[in-house]
Each structure stands twice: as structure tokens, then as C-alpha cells.
Short mmCIF file of C-alpha atoms in Angstrom, two decimals:
data_model
loop_
_atom_site.label_atom_id
_atom_site.label_comp_id
_atom_site.label_asym_id
_atom_site.label_seq_id
_atom_site.Cartn_x
_atom_site.Cartn_y
_atom_site.Cartn_z
CA UNK A 288 124.11 156.96 108.29
CA UNK A 289 120.81 158.77 107.84
CA UNK A 290 119.85 159.64 104.32
CA UNK A 291 118.57 163.05 103.29
CA UNK A 292 116.37 163.99 100.34
CA UNK A 293 115.41 167.53 99.35
CA UNK A 294 112.33 168.42 97.33
CA UNK A 295 109.94 171.25 96.69
CA UNK A 296 107.25 171.78 99.30
CA UNK A 297 104.76 173.31 96.89
CA UNK A 298 103.66 172.41 93.39
CA UNK A 299 103.69 175.87 91.82
CA UNK A 300 104.81 178.37 94.43
CA UNK A 301 106.22 178.36 97.92
CA UNK A 302 106.17 180.66 100.85
CA UNK A 303 108.43 182.15 103.41
CA UNK A 304 107.39 184.23 106.37
CA UNK A 305 108.04 187.49 108.12
CA UNK A 306 106.45 188.04 111.51
CA UNK A 307 104.60 191.34 111.60
CA UNK A 308 102.40 193.02 114.18
CA UNK A 309 99.15 193.61 112.34
CA UNK A 310 95.46 192.74 112.60
CA UNK A 311 94.65 189.21 111.47
CA UNK A 312 91.56 189.87 109.34
CA UNK A 313 88.03 191.17 109.57
CA UNK A 314 84.85 189.20 109.18
CA UNK A 315 82.52 191.61 107.46
CA UNK A 316 80.18 189.52 105.38
CA UNK A 317 76.59 189.11 106.36
CA UNK A 318 75.01 185.72 105.99
CA UNK A 319 71.42 186.10 104.72
CA UNK A 320 70.47 182.54 105.63
CA UNK A 321 71.77 180.45 108.44
CA UNK A 322 70.47 176.91 108.34
CA UNK A 323 73.60 175.63 110.00
CA UNK A 324 75.61 176.86 112.97
CA UNK A 325 76.84 180.38 112.32
CA UNK A 326 79.35 182.87 113.63
CA UNK A 327 76.81 185.70 114.00
CA UNK A 328 75.38 187.64 111.09
CA UNK A 329 76.85 191.01 111.99
CA UNK A 330 80.07 192.72 111.12
CA UNK A 331 82.99 191.76 113.33
CA UNK A 332 86.25 193.65 113.20
CA UNK A 333 89.37 192.30 114.82
CA UNK A 334 91.37 195.22 116.13
CA UNK A 335 93.97 193.46 118.23
CA UNK A 336 97.55 193.64 117.02
CA UNK A 337 98.73 190.12 116.38
CA UNK A 338 101.76 188.32 115.11
CA UNK A 339 100.77 187.49 111.55
CA UNK A 340 102.63 186.94 108.31
CA UNK A 341 102.81 188.08 104.74
CA UNK A 342 103.08 185.57 101.97
CA UNK A 343 106.38 185.70 100.13
CA UNK A 344 106.25 183.53 97.03
CA UNK A 345 109.45 181.59 96.81
CA UNK A 346 109.87 178.83 94.21
CA UNK A 347 113.01 177.68 96.03
CA UNK A 348 111.23 176.69 99.22
CA UNK A 349 111.98 173.06 99.96
CA UNK A 350 111.51 170.22 102.37
CA UNK A 351 114.33 167.95 103.46
CA UNK A 352 113.73 164.35 104.48
CA UNK A 353 116.12 162.79 106.96
CA UNK A 354 116.03 159.06 107.64
CA UNK A 355 113.77 156.50 106.03
CA UNK A 356 109.96 156.73 106.06
CA UNK A 357 108.21 154.56 108.63
CA UNK A 358 111.20 154.54 110.97
CA UNK A 359 111.60 156.20 114.36
CA UNK A 360 114.25 158.65 113.12
CA UNK A 361 112.40 159.83 110.01
CA UNK A 362 111.92 163.62 109.90
CA UNK A 363 110.65 166.07 107.27
CA UNK A 364 112.31 169.48 107.76
CA UNK A 365 111.39 172.72 106.01
CA UNK A 366 114.09 174.91 104.42
CA UNK A 367 113.93 178.55 103.39
CA UNK A 368 115.60 180.05 100.31
CA UNK A 369 118.92 180.11 102.18
CA UNK A 370 118.64 176.40 102.92
CA UNK A 371 118.15 177.19 106.60
CA UNK A 372 115.70 175.17 108.61
CA UNK A 373 112.45 176.88 109.51
CA UNK A 374 109.42 175.73 111.47
CA UNK A 375 106.35 174.74 109.44
CA UNK A 376 104.26 175.64 112.49
CA UNK A 377 105.73 179.04 113.31
CA UNK A 378 107.41 180.35 110.14
CA UNK A 379 105.00 179.52 107.34
CA UNK A 380 102.28 182.18 107.08
CA UNK A 381 98.68 181.37 107.86
CA UNK A 382 96.68 184.01 106.05
CA UNK A 383 97.26 184.63 102.33
CA UNK A 384 94.51 187.16 101.66
CA UNK A 385 91.26 186.85 99.69
CA UNK A 386 90.01 184.17 102.08
CA UNK A 387 92.90 181.80 101.35
CA UNK A 388 95.09 180.07 103.91
CA UNK A 389 98.17 177.89 103.87
CA UNK A 390 97.65 174.25 104.76
CA UNK A 391 100.50 171.82 105.40
CA UNK A 392 99.87 168.18 104.54
CA UNK A 393 100.94 165.79 107.27
CA UNK A 394 98.97 162.69 106.23
CA UNK A 395 98.16 162.23 102.51
CA UNK A 396 94.76 160.84 101.65
CA UNK A 397 94.50 157.06 101.36
CA UNK A 398 97.36 156.45 103.78
CA UNK A 399 97.47 155.33 107.41
CA UNK A 400 100.85 156.33 108.92
CA UNK A 401 100.04 158.86 111.66
CA UNK A 402 102.34 161.72 110.68
CA UNK A 403 102.37 164.99 112.64
CA UNK A 404 104.40 168.10 113.34
CA UNK A 405 106.70 167.42 116.29
CA UNK A 406 105.70 170.43 118.37
CA UNK A 407 108.30 169.64 121.04
CA UNK A 408 111.32 169.39 118.70
CA UNK A 409 113.50 172.20 117.36
CA UNK A 410 112.15 173.47 114.00
CA UNK A 411 109.04 171.28 114.57
CA UNK A 412 109.66 168.79 111.72
CA UNK A 413 107.03 166.32 110.61
CA UNK A 414 107.53 162.84 112.02
CA UNK A 415 105.51 159.68 112.54
CA UNK A 416 103.80 159.64 115.91
CA UNK A 417 104.74 156.92 118.39
CA UNK A 418 103.20 155.22 121.38
CA UNK A 419 105.28 153.18 123.80
CA UNK A 420 108.19 153.37 121.37
CA UNK A 421 106.24 152.01 118.42
CA UNK A 422 105.16 153.81 115.26
CA UNK A 423 101.48 154.68 115.16
CA UNK A 424 99.10 153.91 112.31
CA UNK A 425 95.41 154.48 111.87
CA UNK A 426 93.46 151.21 111.71
CA UNK A 427 92.47 152.09 108.15
CA UNK A 428 93.34 154.70 105.55
CA UNK A 429 92.18 158.26 105.96
CA UNK A 430 90.14 159.35 102.94
CA UNK A 431 91.22 162.99 102.74
CA UNK A 432 94.42 165.00 102.95
CA UNK A 433 95.00 165.82 106.61
CA UNK A 434 97.32 168.28 108.26
CA UNK A 435 97.60 171.62 110.04
CA UNK A 436 97.03 175.32 109.77
CA UNK A 437 100.35 177.03 110.57
CA UNK A 438 100.40 179.79 113.20
CA UNK A 439 97.42 178.41 115.10
CA UNK A 440 97.31 176.83 118.54
CA UNK A 441 94.56 175.28 120.62
CA UNK A 442 95.36 176.69 124.06
CA UNK A 443 94.99 174.00 126.76
CA UNK A 444 94.27 176.68 129.36
CA UNK A 445 91.20 178.05 127.56
CA UNK A 446 87.78 176.49 128.07
CA UNK A 447 85.44 176.82 125.09
CA UNK A 448 81.95 177.77 126.27
CA UNK A 449 80.44 176.68 122.93
CA UNK A 450 81.84 173.17 123.21
CA UNK A 451 80.97 171.86 126.66
CA UNK A 452 83.75 173.90 128.29
CA UNK A 453 86.40 171.68 126.67
CA UNK A 454 90.01 172.87 126.76
CA UNK A 455 92.31 173.02 123.73
CA UNK A 456 94.50 170.02 122.87
CA UNK A 457 97.82 171.96 122.82
CA UNK A 458 98.32 171.46 119.06
CA UNK A 459 97.90 173.47 115.86
CA UNK A 460 94.45 173.36 114.30
CA UNK A 461 93.78 170.36 112.06
CA UNK A 462 92.53 170.56 108.47
CA UNK A 463 90.66 167.94 106.47
CA UNK A 464 91.12 168.83 102.79
CA UNK A 465 88.45 167.24 100.59
CA UNK A 466 89.91 167.80 97.11
CA UNK A 467 90.49 165.01 94.64
CA UNK A 468 94.30 165.11 94.45
CA UNK A 469 96.44 163.15 96.90
CA UNK A 470 98.92 165.47 98.58
CA UNK A 471 102.42 164.66 99.78
CA UNK A 472 103.89 164.80 103.27
CA UNK A 473 105.12 168.35 103.81
CA UNK A 474 103.33 169.81 100.79
CA UNK A 475 101.87 173.30 101.21
CA UNK A 476 98.45 173.83 99.67
CA UNK A 477 96.40 177.00 99.43
CA UNK A 478 92.96 176.25 100.82
CA UNK A 479 89.69 177.95 101.65
CA UNK A 480 87.77 176.88 104.77
CA UNK A 481 84.25 175.59 104.33
CA UNK A 482 83.11 174.19 107.69
CA UNK A 483 84.29 173.17 111.15
CA UNK A 484 83.76 170.11 113.35
CA UNK A 485 84.31 170.34 117.11
CA UNK A 486 85.78 166.96 118.02
CA UNK A 487 86.23 166.19 121.71
CA UNK A 488 89.04 163.68 122.15
CA UNK A 489 89.38 162.36 125.69
CA UNK A 490 87.94 165.61 126.99
CA UNK A 491 90.12 167.89 124.84
CA UNK A 492 88.85 170.10 122.04
CA UNK A 493 90.40 169.15 118.70
CA UNK A 494 88.98 171.29 115.89
CA UNK A 495 88.73 169.89 112.37
CA UNK A 496 88.51 172.58 109.70
CA UNK A 497 86.98 171.19 106.52
CA UNK A 498 88.54 172.90 103.50
CA UNK A 499 89.33 172.50 99.82
CA UNK A 500 92.48 173.22 97.84
CA UNK A 501 92.11 176.23 95.56
CA UNK A 502 93.69 174.14 92.81
CA UNK A 503 90.93 171.55 92.95
CA UNK A 504 88.68 171.47 89.84
CA UNK A 505 85.57 171.92 92.01
CA UNK A 506 86.96 174.62 94.29
CA UNK A 507 84.99 177.39 92.59
CA UNK A 508 81.75 175.49 93.20
CA UNK A 509 82.02 175.32 96.99
CA UNK A 510 82.22 178.36 99.23
CA UNK A 511 80.43 177.27 102.40
CA UNK A 512 78.91 174.29 104.14
CA UNK A 513 75.91 174.18 101.79
CA UNK A 514 78.22 173.83 98.80
CA UNK A 515 79.93 170.87 100.45
CA UNK A 516 76.57 169.17 100.93
CA UNK A 517 75.62 169.86 97.31
CA UNK A 518 78.84 169.00 95.47
CA UNK A 519 80.37 166.53 97.97
CA UNK A 520 77.25 164.86 99.34
CA UNK A 521 77.79 162.80 102.47
CA UNK A 522 81.35 164.06 102.98
CA UNK A 523 80.75 165.99 106.20
CA UNK A 524 79.02 163.00 107.77
CA UNK A 525 81.79 160.69 106.55
CA UNK A 526 84.48 162.93 108.08
CA UNK A 527 82.67 163.12 111.40
CA UNK A 528 82.09 159.37 111.50
CA UNK A 529 85.69 158.58 110.53
CA UNK A 530 87.12 160.67 113.35
CA UNK A 531 84.46 159.47 115.76
CA UNK A 532 85.23 155.80 115.23
CA UNK A 533 88.93 155.43 114.38
CA UNK A 534 89.97 154.57 117.94
CA UNK A 535 87.33 151.89 118.42
CA UNK A 536 89.41 149.07 116.82
CA UNK A 537 92.04 149.72 119.52
CA UNK A 538 89.47 149.18 122.25
CA UNK A 539 88.94 152.85 123.05
CA UNK A 540 85.59 154.64 123.19
CA UNK A 541 84.34 156.69 120.27
CA UNK A 542 85.25 160.36 120.13
CA UNK A 543 82.50 162.90 120.70
CA UNK A 544 81.54 166.08 118.88
CA UNK A 545 80.20 169.33 120.22
CA UNK A 546 77.95 171.91 118.55
CA UNK A 547 75.06 169.47 118.43
CA UNK A 548 77.14 166.81 116.70
CA UNK A 549 76.93 168.87 113.50
CA UNK A 550 79.38 170.77 111.33
CA UNK A 551 79.43 174.55 111.74
CA UNK A 552 79.49 176.86 108.74
CA UNK A 553 82.33 178.82 107.13
CA UNK A 554 81.92 181.90 109.31
CA UNK A 555 82.29 179.76 112.40
CA UNK A 556 85.36 178.06 110.91
CA UNK A 557 86.90 181.50 110.34
CA UNK A 558 86.12 182.37 113.95
CA UNK A 559 88.01 179.27 115.09
CA UNK A 560 90.97 180.18 112.88
CA UNK A 561 90.99 183.75 114.14
CA UNK A 562 90.87 182.76 117.81
CA UNK A 563 93.53 180.07 117.52
CA UNK A 564 95.79 182.46 115.59
CA UNK A 565 95.41 184.85 118.52
CA UNK A 566 96.37 182.07 120.91
CA UNK A 567 99.43 181.22 118.80
CA UNK A 568 100.49 184.87 118.80
CA UNK A 569 100.39 184.92 122.60
CA UNK A 570 102.37 181.69 122.67
CA UNK A 571 105.22 182.91 120.46
CA UNK A 572 105.34 186.22 122.36
CA UNK A 573 105.64 184.10 125.52
CA UNK A 574 102.59 185.74 127.03
CA UNK A 575 101.47 182.26 128.04
CA UNK A 576 103.61 179.32 129.23
CA UNK A 577 104.97 177.20 126.40
CA UNK A 578 105.74 174.15 128.50
CA UNK A 579 107.57 171.62 126.33
CA UNK A 580 106.52 173.23 123.05
CA UNK A 581 109.29 174.40 120.75
CA UNK A 582 109.01 178.05 119.68
CA UNK A 583 111.89 177.74 117.19
#
């Protein structure tokens, strides 16, 4: 019989979600200097009505583990305050206001089990990825907390003109969180984006948003890509190289990166988040085909 364990999904507060039709957010800050790739220096207002969410702080929000870790039937489900299952991808809000976003940890730092949201299963629980019926592991530990931005989707029908015309990988947007604390599978962290890397994996665009937890002791010191270089020297290069090379031990070629093989700045990362939130909104409204993706 499968075992089940229930625990809090957030250290201090938790969130629930209500889908609302409202603008996502506006980018209205001007960047006086742009030594790295930028998302223009002019005001941009997003006027489209999107499916977005308000944050509802809920200390009772929990995750429920079913099965044993590192087994094929292991799942991490998310429960609302009524103990009903919800989708971490669709039901947890993305935007929290004041430049903060929710981030869901799939793979804690210094671990190697390849955990991910099961986008084709009801309530999209977190599970360990498989290949040919076997559990997947990275060849070595990942050095940062890794997971997804809820309510985002990289549309496989959209070609990105900035990144060699690559199409989206049909998944939520990935986050690499560079804070010092090791997260837990299913934990929700409040983060602020700092940079973006445009990984091209077997021809598909697979964005990596570099971010930091707002609870990290150094969070106030870093607000953009330059702060990462100053206070976390070498980290952006290390992230790029890690994701470039992790498939090589399995005999596969290295992954590539667009945008000149460099990280783009915070404004560009916000642009990626905005656009993929738009794509997700179209997906859940069924304006685009869902294929095998679960919308529950």
C-alpha cells in the first residue's frame, strides 16, 4: 500500500489562487546603462487581459507525498486549505506584486534525482522523470535550487526570433535559484528574477530564469545581472556551463545557448516571464491545443 505524508509547502506563508482576468504587469523602469542584453529602455505597458492570480496567504497550504521517494509511483501533490488537490502549475499564482514571483522547487540544490511537474497527469504532481521505464538522475548534483514558475508555458508552436527561431519546449519556465539555503521538493519560495539564459535543448527553447529567494541574506544586494556578477561571481557562467554539459556523460552533444551565449538582464527575464504567462493563459482558456497536457 502506498504511503502518504503531508507537510507544509512553504516555510512562513503559503498561497492559494483565484483565476482573474486582469493585466499581468507593466514594465515601466528605464535602464540607464545596458552593458548586457536588455529588454528595451522604454516604457512598455501590457494591456492584454490575461488569466492571472492574486496571492492569498494561507498557512494551511500543504503538500502530500504518495509513495516512496526514488520509486516510479512517487508523487508530490499540492493541497489547498480544504485538503483538495490543486495543480502547482495552474493553481499557484505567478505574480505576487512588488517584483516578486512564486517559485516551486522541483530539484533541491546538491541533489541529482530529476524531479519535475508531471504536466500530463491530473493535478500535475511532482514526480521523478523516467526514460525507458527507469528513473532519471543527473550525472552529478545540481548546485542550485531548480524548479518552475507556475502559470507559465513555453509554447511549442511559437518560434522565438531572438533565439535562432527555436520553438518552446512545451513546459513551464525553469528557475535556477542561487540562494544559500537548500530547498525541499514542493517548497514554494518567493523570488525575484535577476537574469535569463536561453538554452536550446535538441532544437527546443528552454529558458532558465536566474533568481534569488527573497529570504536569502544577500537578496537585498542583488537586483539585476550586475549584482549577480558582483556578489555571486562566476555563478552565471557556472549555471550556463552546468546546463550545457550535463548530457555529455550520457554520450549526447552539449546543449547550446542563444543570445550570444550570454545571460540577458532582468528586464529581459521579465519579458520572458510576461510572454510565457500570456502563452499559459491562452493554453488554459483552450485558445491553443493542449495536446496531452493536463489543464486540471
